[in-house]
PDB file of C-alpha atoms and ligand atoms in Angstrom:
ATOM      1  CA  UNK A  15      87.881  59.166  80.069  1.00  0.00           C
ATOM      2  CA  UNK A  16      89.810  59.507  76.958  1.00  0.00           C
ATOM      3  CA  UNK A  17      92.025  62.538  76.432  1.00  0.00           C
ATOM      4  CA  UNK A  18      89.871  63.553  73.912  1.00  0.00           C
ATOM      5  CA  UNK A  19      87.070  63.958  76.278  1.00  0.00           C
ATOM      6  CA  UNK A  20      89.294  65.627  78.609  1.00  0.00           C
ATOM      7  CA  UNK A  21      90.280  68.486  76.452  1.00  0.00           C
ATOM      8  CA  UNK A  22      86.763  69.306  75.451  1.00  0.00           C
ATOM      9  CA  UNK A  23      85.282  69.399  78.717  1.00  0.00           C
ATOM     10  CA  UNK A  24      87.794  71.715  80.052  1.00  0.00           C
ATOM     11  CA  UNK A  25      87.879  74.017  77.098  1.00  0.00           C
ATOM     12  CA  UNK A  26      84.815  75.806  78.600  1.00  0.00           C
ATOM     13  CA  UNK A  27      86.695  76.050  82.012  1.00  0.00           C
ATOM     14  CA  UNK A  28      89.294  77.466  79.936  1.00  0.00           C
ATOM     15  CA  UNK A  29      87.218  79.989  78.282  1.00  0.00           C
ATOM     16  CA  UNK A  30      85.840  81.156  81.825  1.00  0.00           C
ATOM     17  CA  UNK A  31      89.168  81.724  83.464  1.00  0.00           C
ATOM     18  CA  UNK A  32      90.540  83.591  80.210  1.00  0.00           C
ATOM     19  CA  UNK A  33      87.346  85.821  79.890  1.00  0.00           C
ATOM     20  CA  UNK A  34      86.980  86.850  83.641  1.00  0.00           C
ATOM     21  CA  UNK A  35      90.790  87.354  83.964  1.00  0.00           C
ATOM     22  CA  UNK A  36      90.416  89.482  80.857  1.00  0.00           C
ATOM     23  CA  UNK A  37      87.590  91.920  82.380  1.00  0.00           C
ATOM     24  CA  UNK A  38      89.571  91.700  86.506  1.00  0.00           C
ATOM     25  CA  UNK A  39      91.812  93.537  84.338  1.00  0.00           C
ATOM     26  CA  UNK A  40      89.896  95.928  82.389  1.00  0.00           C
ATOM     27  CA  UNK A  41      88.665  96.727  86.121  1.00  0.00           C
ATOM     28  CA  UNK A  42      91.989  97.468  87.482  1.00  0.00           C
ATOM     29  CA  UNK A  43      92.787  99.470  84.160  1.00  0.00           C
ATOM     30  CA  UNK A  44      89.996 101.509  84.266  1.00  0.00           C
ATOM     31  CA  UNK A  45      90.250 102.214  87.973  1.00  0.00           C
ATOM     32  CA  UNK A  46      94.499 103.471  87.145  1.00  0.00           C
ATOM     33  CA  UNK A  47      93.663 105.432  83.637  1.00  0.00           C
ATOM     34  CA  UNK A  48      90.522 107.194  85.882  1.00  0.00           C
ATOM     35  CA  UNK A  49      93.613 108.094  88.703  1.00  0.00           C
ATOM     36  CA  UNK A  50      91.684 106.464  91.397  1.00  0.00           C
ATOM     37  CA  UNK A  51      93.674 103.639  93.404  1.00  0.00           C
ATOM     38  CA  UNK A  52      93.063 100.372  92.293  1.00  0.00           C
ATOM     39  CA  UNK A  53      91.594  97.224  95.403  1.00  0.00           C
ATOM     40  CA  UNK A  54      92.949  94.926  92.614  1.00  0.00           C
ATOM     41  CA  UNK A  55      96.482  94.698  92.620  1.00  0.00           C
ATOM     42  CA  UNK A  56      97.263  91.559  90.281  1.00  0.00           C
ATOM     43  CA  UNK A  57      94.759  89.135  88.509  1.00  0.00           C
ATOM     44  CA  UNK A  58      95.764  85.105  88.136  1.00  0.00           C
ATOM     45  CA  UNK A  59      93.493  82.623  86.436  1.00  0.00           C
ATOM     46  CA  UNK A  60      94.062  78.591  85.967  1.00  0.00           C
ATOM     47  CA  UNK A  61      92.147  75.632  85.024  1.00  0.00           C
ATOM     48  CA  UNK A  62      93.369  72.622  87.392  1.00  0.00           C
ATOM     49  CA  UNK A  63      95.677  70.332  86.172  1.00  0.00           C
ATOM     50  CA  UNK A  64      93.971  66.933  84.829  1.00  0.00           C
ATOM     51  CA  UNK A  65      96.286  65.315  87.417  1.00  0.00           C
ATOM     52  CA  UNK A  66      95.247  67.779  90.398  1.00  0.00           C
ATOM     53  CA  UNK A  67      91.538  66.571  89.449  1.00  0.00           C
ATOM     54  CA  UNK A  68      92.558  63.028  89.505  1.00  0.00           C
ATOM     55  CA  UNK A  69      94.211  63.327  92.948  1.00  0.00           C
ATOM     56  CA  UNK A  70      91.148  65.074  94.303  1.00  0.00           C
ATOM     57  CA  UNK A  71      88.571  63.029  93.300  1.00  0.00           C
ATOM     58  CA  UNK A  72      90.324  59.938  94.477  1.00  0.00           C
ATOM     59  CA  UNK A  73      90.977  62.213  98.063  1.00  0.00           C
ATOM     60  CA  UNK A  74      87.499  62.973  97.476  1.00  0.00           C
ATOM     61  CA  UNK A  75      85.943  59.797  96.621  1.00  0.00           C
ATOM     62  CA  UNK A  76      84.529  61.418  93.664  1.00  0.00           C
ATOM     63  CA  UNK A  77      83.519  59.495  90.546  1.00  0.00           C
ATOM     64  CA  UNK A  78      85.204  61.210  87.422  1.00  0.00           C
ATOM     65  CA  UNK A  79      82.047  61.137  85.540  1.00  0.00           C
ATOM     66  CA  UNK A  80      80.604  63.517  88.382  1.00  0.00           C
ATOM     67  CA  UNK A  81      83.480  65.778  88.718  1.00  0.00           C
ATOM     68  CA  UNK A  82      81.729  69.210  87.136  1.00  0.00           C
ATOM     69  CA  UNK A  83      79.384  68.446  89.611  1.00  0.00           C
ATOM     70  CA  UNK A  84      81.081  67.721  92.886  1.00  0.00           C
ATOM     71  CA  UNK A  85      84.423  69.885  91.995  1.00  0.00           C
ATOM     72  CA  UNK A  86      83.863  73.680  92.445  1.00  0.00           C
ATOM     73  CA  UNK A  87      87.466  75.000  91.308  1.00  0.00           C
ATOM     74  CA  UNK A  88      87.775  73.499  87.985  1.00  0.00           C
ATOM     75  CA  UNK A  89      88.304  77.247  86.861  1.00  0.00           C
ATOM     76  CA  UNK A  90      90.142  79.266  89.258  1.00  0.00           C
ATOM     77  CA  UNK A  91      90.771  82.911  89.916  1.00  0.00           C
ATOM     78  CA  UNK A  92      93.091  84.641  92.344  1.00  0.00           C
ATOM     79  CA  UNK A  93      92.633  88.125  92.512  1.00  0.00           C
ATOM     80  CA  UNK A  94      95.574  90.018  94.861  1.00  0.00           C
ATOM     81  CA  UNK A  95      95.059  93.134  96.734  1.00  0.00           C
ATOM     82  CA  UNK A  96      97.428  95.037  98.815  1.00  0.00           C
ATOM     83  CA  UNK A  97      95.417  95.677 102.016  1.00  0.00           C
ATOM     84  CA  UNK A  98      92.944  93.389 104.222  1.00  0.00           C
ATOM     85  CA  UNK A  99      90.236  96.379 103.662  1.00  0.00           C
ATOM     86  CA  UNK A 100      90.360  95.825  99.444  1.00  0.00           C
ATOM     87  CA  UNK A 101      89.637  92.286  99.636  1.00  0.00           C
ATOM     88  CA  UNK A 102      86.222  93.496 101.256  1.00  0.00           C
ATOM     89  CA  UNK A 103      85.521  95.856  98.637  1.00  0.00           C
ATOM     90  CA  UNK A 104      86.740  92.978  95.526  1.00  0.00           C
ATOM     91  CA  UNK A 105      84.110  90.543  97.338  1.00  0.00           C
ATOM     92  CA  UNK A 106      81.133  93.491  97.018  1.00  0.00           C
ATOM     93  CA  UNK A 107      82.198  94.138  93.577  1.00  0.00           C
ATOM     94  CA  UNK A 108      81.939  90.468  92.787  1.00  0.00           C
ATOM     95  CA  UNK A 109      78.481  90.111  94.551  1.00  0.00           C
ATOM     96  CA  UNK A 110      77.449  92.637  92.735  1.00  0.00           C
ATOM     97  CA  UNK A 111      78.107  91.472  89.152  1.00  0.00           C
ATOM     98  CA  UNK A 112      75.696  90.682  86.831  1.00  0.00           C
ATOM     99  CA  UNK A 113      77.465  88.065  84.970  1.00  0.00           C
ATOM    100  CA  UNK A 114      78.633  86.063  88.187  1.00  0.00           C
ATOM    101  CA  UNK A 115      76.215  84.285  90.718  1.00  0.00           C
ATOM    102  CA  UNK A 116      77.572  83.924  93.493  1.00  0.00           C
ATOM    103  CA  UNK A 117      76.698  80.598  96.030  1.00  0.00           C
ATOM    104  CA  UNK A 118      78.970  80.043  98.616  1.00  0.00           C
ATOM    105  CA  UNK A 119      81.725  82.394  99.950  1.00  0.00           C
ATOM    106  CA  UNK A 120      84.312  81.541 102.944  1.00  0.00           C
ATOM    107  CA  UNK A 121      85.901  83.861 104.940  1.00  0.00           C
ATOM    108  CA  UNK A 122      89.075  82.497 106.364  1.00  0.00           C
ATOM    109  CA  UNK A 123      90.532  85.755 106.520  1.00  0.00           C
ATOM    110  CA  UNK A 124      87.955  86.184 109.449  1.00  0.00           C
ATOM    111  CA  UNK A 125      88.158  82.375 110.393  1.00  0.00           C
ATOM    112  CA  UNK A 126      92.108  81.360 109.846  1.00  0.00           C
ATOM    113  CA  UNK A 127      92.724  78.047 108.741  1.00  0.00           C
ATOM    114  CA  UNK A 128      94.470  75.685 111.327  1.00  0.00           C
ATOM    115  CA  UNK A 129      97.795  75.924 108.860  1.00  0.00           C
ATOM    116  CA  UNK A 130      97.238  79.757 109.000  1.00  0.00           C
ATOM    117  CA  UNK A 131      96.022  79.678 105.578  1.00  0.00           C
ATOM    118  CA  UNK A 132      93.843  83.081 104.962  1.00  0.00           C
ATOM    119  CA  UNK A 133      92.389  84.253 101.846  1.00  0.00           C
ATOM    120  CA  UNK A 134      88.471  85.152 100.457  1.00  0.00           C
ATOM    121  CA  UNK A 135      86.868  81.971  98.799  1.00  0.00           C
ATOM    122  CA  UNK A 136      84.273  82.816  95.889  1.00  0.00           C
ATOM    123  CA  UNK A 137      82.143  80.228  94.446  1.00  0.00           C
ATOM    124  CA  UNK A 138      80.322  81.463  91.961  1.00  0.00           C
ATOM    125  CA  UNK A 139      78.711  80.157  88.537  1.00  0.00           C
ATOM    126  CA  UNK A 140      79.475  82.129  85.154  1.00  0.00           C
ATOM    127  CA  UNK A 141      78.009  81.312  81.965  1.00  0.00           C
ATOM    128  CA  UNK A 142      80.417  81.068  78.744  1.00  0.00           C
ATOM    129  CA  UNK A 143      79.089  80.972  74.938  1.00  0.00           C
ATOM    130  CA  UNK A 144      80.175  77.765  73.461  1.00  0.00           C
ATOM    131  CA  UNK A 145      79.458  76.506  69.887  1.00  0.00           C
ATOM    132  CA  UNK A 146      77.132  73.985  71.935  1.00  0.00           C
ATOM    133  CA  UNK A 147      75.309  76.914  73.348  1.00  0.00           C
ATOM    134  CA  UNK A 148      75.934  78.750  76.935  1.00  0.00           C
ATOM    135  CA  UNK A 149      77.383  76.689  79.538  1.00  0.00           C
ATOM    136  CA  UNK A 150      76.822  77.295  82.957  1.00  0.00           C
ATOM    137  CA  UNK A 151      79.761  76.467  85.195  1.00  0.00           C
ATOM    138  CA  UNK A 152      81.340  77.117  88.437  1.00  0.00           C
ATOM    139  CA  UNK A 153      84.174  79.205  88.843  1.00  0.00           C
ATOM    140  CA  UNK A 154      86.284  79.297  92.561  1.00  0.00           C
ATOM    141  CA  UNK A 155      87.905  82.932  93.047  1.00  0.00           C
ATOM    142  CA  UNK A 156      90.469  83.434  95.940  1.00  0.00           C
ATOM    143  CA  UNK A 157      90.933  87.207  96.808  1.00  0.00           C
ATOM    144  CA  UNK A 158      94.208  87.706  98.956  1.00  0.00           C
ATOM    145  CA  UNK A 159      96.881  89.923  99.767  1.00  0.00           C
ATOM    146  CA  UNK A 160     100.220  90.233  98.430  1.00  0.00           C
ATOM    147  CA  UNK A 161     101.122  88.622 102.124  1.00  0.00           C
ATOM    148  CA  UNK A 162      98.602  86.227 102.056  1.00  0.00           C
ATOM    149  CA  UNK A 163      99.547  84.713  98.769  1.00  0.00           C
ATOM    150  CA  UNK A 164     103.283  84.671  99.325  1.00  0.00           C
ATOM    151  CA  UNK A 165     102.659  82.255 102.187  1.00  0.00           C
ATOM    152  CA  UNK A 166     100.212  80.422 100.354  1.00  0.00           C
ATOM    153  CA  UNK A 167     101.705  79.538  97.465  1.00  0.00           C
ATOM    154  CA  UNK A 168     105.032  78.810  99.792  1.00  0.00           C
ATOM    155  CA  UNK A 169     102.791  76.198 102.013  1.00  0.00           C
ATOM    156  CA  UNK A 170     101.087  74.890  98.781  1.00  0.00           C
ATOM    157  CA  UNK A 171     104.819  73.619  97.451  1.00  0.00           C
ATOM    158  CA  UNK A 172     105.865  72.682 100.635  1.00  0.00           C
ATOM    159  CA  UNK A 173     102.093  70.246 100.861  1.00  0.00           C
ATOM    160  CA  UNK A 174     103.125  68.610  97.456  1.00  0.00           C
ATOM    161  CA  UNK A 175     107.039  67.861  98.963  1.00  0.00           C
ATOM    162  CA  UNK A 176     105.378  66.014 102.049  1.00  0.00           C
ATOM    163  CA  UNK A 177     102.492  64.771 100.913  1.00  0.00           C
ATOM    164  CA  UNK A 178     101.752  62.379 103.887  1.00  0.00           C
ATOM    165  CA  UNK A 179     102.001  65.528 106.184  1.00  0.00           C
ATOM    166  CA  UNK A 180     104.620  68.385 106.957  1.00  0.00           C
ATOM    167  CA  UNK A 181     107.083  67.938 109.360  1.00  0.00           C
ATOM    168  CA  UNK A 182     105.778  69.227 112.743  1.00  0.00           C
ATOM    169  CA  UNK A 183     108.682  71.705 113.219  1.00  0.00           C
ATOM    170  CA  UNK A 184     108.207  72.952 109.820  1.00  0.00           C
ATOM    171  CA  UNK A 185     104.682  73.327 110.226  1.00  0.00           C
ATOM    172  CA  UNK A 186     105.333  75.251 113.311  1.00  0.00           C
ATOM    173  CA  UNK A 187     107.717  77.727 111.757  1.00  0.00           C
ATOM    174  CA  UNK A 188     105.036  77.675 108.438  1.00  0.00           C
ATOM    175  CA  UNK A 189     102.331  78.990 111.449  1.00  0.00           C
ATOM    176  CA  UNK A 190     104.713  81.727 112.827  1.00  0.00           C
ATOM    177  CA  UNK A 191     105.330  83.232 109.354  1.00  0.00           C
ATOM    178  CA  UNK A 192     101.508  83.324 108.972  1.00  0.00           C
ATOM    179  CA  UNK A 193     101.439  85.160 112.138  1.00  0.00           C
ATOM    180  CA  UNK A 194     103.893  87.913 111.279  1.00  0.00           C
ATOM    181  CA  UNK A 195     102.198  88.017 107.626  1.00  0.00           C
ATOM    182  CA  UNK A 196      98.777  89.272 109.549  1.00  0.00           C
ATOM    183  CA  UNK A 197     100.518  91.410 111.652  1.00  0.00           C
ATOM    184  CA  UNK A 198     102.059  92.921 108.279  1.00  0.00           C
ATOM    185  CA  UNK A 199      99.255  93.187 106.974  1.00  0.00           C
ATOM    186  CA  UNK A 200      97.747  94.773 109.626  1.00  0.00           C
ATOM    187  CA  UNK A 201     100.721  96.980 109.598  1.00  0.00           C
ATOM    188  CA  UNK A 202      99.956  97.962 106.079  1.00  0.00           C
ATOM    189  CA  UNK A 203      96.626  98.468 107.137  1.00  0.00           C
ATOM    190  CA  UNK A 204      97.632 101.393 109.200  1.00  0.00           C
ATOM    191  CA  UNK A 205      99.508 103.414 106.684  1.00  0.00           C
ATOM    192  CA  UNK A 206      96.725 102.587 104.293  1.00  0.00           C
ATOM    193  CA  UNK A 207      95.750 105.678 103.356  1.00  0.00           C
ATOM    194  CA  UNK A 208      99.032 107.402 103.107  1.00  0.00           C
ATOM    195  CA  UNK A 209     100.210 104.743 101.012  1.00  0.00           C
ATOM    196  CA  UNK A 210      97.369 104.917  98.011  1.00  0.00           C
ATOM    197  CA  UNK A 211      97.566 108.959  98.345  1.00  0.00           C
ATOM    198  CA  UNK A 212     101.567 108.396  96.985  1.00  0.00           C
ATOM    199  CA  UNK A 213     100.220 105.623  94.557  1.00  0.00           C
ATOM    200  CA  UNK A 214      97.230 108.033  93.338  1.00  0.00           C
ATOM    201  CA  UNK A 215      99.646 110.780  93.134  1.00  0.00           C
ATOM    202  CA  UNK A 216     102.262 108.646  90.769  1.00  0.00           C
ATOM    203  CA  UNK A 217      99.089 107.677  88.572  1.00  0.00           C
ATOM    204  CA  UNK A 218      97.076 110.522  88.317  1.00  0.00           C
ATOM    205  CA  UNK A 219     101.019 112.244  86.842  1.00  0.00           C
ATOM    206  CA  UNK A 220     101.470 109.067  84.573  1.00  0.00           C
ATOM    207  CA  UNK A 221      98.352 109.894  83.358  1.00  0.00           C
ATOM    208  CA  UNK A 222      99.121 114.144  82.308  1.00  0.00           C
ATOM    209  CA  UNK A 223     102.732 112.691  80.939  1.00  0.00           C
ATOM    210  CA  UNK A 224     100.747 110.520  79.063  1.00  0.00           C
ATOM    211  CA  UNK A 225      98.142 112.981  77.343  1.00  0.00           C
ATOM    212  CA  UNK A 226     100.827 115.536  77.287  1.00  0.00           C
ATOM    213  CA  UNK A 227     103.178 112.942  75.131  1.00  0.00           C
ATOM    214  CA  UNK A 228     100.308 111.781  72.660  1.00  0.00           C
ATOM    215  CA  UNK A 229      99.062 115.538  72.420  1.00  0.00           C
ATOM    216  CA  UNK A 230     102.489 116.513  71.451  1.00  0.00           C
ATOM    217  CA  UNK A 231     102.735 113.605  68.627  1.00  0.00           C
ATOM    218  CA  UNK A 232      99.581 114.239  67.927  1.00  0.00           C
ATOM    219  CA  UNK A 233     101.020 118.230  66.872  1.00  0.00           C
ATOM    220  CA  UNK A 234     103.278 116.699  64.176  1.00  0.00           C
ATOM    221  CA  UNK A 235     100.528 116.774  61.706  1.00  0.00           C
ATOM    222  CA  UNK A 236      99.694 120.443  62.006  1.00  0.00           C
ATOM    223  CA  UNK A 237     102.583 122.600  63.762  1.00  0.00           C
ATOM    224  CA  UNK A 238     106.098 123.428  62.305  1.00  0.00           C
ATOM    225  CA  UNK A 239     109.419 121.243  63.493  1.00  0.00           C
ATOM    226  CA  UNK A 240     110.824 124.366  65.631  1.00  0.00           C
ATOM    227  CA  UNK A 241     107.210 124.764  66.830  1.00  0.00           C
ATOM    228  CA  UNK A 242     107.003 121.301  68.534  1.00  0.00           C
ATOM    229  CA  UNK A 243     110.499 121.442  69.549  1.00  0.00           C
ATOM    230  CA  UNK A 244     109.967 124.557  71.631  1.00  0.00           C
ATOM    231  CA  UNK A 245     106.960 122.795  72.615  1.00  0.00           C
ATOM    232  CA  UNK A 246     109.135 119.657  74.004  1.00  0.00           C
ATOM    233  CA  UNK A 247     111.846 122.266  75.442  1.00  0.00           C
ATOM    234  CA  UNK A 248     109.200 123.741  77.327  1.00  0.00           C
ATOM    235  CA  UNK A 249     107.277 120.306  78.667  1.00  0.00           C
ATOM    236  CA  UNK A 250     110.692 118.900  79.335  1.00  0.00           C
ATOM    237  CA  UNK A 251     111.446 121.961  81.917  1.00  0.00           C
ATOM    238  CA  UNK A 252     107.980 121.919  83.741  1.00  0.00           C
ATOM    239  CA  UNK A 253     108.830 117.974  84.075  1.00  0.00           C
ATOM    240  CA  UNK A 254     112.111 118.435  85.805  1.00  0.00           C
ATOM    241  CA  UNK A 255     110.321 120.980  88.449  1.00  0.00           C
ATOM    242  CA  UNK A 256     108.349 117.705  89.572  1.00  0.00           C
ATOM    243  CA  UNK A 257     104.803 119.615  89.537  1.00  0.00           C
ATOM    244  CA  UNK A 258     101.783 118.118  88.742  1.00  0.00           C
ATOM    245  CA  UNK A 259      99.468 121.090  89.234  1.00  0.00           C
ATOM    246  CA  UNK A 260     102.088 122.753  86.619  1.00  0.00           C
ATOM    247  CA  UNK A 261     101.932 119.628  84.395  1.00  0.00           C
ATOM    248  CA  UNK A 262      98.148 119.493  84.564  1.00  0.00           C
ATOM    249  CA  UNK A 263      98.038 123.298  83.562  1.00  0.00           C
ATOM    250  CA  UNK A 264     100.506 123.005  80.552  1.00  0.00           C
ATOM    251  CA  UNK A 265      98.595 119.972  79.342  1.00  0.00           C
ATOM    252  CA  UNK A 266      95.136 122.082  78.777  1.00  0.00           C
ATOM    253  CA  UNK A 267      97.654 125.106  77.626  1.00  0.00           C
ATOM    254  CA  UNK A 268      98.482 122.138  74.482  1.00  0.00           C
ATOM    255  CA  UNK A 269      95.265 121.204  74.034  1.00  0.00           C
ATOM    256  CA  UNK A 270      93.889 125.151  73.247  1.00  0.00           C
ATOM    257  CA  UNK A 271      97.119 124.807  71.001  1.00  0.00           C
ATOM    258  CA  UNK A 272      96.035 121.931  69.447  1.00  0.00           C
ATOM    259  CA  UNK A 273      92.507 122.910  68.948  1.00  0.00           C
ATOM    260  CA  UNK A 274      94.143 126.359  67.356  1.00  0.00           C
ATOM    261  CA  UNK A 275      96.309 124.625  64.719  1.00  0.00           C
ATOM    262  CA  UNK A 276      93.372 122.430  63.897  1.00  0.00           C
ATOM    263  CA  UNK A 277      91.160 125.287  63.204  1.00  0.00           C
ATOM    264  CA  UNK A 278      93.865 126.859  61.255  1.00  0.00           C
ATOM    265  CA  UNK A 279      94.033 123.680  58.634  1.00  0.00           C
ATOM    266  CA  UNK A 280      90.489 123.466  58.456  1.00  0.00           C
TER     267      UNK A 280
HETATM  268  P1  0O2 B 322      94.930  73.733  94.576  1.00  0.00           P
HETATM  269  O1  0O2 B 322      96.069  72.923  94.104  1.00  0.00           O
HETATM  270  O2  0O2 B 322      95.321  75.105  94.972  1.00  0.00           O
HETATM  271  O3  0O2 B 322      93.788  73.733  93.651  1.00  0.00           O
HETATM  272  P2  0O2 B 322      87.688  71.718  98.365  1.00  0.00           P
HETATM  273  O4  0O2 B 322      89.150  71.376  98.643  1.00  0.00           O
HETATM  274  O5  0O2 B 322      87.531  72.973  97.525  1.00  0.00           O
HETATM  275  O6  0O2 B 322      86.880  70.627  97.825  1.00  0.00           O
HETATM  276  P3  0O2 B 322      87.504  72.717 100.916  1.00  0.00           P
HETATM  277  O7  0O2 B 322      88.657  72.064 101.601  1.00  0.00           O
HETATM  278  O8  0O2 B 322      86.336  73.074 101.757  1.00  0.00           O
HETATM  279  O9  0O2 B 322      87.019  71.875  99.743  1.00  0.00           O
HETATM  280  O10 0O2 B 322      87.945  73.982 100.162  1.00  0.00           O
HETATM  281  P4  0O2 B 322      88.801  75.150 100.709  1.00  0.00           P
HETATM  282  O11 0O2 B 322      89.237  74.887 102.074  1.00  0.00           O
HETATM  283  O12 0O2 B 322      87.991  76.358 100.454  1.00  0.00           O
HETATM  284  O13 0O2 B 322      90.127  75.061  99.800  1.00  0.00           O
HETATM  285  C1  0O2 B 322      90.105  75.232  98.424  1.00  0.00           C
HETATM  286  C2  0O2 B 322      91.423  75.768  97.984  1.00  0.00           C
HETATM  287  O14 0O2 B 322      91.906  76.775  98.887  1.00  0.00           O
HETATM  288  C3  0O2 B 322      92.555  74.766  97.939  1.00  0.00           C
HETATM  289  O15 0O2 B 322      92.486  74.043  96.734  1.00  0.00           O
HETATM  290  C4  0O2 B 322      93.775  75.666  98.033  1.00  0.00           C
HETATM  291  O16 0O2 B 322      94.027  76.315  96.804  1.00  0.00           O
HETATM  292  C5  0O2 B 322      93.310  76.695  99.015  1.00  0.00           C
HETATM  293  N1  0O2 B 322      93.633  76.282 100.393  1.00  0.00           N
HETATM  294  C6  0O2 B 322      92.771  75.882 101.337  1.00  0.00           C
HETATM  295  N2  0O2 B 322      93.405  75.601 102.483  1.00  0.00           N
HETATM  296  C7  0O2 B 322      94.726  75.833 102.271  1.00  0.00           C
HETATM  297  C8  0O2 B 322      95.907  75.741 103.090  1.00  0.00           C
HETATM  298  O17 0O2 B 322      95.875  75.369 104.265  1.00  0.00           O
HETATM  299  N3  0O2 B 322      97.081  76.088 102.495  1.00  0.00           N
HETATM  300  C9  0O2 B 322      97.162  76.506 101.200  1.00  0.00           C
HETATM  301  N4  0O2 B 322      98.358  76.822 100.711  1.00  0.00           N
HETATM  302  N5  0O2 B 322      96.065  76.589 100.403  1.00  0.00           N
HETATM  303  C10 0O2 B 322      94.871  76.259 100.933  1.00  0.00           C
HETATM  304  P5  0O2 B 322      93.201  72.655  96.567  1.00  0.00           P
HETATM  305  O18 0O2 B 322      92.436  71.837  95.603  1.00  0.00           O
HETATM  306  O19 0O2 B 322      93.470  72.047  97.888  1.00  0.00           O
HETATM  307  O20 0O2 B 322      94.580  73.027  95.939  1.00  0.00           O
END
């Protein structure tokens, strides 16, 4: 296959990761701007390296002409959570999408790998608009945790070093970290809730600084300079006190202030 050839049939691929990486996101933004904790943490996307499809399908026994076909993680995403019980609740999301169909899934956070591998495996198929028409391909998505994908990706590099097999004693020592990575996460697990109440609590105030800040530059174009600096002298004390219910109040106190001044001009 020429490289020609190459580029064209992954540019689809391409398209898939890029668009479903785009709207993970959008997910995980609107779940932060709405002050509600996020189950996505962090949202990765690839399309496998020409040479990583080579190696396969020789592994494989795979003819290259077949390799949409036979291959299910030309496009991959990796979507990192930071707790066991999110992964659960990414996988329900993603069954429940109307632009993703899902057809396999493994669990080998429930079944652990032999190397201690553990992650959620996705297959599902996702249809991108081409200048062809749609195309209808299949995407792989790993969910994880922050745990699970450190080890991963530290086994992955260590799999390309000896590629005729790890060492035995570094495979051992490769299945003990595993080990203490599920009892972290497990760990984690525990404090769960306590944990996303202090994360909640740091967006939800993001969020007031946020509205207070634009409501405040949005003043400019109606109130007087010594106006808005009282304004600022005033948000900047309620700030150091480190009160949210305060913050919340004096951010409806500026909007009745805006929607005075506005009245005013008109
Ligand atoms: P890469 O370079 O990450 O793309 P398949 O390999 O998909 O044809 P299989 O073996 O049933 O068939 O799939 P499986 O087990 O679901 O594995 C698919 C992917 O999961 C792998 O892709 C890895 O990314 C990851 N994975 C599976 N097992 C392990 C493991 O023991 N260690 C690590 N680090 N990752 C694992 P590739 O193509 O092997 O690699």
């Amino acid at each position: 296959m020429d490289i020609k050839l190459w580029k064209n049939i992954l540019r689809p691929y391409q398209q898939a990761v890029n668009e479903l990486t785009l709207k993970f996101e959008s997910l995980q933004r609107e779940y932060r701007e709405s002050g509600r904790y996020s189950p996505i943490e962090q949202v990765l996307g690839r399309v496998k390296k020409i040479s990583s499809i080579l190696e396969k399908c020789q592994k494989k026994g795979i003819d290259i002409e077949q390799m949409e076909e036979k291959l299910d993680d030309i496009a991959g995403i990796r979507i990192i959570c930071q707790f066991v019980e999110d992964i659960y609740k990414v996988v329900e999301f993603i069954e429940n999408r109307s632009d993703l169909e899902v057809i396999e899934e493994k669990d080998y956070i429930k079944n652990q790998k032999e190397s201690g591998y553990r992650s959620f495996h996705i297959i599902a198929k996702y249809t991108v608009e081409t200048l062809d028409g749609p195309k209808t391909l299949k995407v792989e998505i790993q969910v994880r945790t922050l745990g699970m994908n450190f080890w991963s990706t530290i086994e992955h590099s260590l799999q390309y070093k000896y590629k005729h097999g790890i060492p035995e004693h570094i495979r051992e020592r490769l299945y003990n970290s595993a080990e203490a990575i599920l009892t972290l996460d497990n760990e984690m697990s525990q404090i769960r809730e306590e944990i996303m109440d202090s994360q909640n609590s740091f967006n939800i105030k993001a969020n007031i600084i946020a509205e207070i800040l634009n409501s405040i530059e949005n003043l400019y174009a109606y109130a007087n300079s010594r106006e808005i600096v009282k304004i600022q002298d005033e948000f900047f004390k309620i700030y150091s006190e480190n009160d949210s219910d305060k913050l919340e109040r004096f951010s409806k106190e500026l909007d009745i202030v805006a929607e005075g001044y506005r009245a005013q001009k008109l």
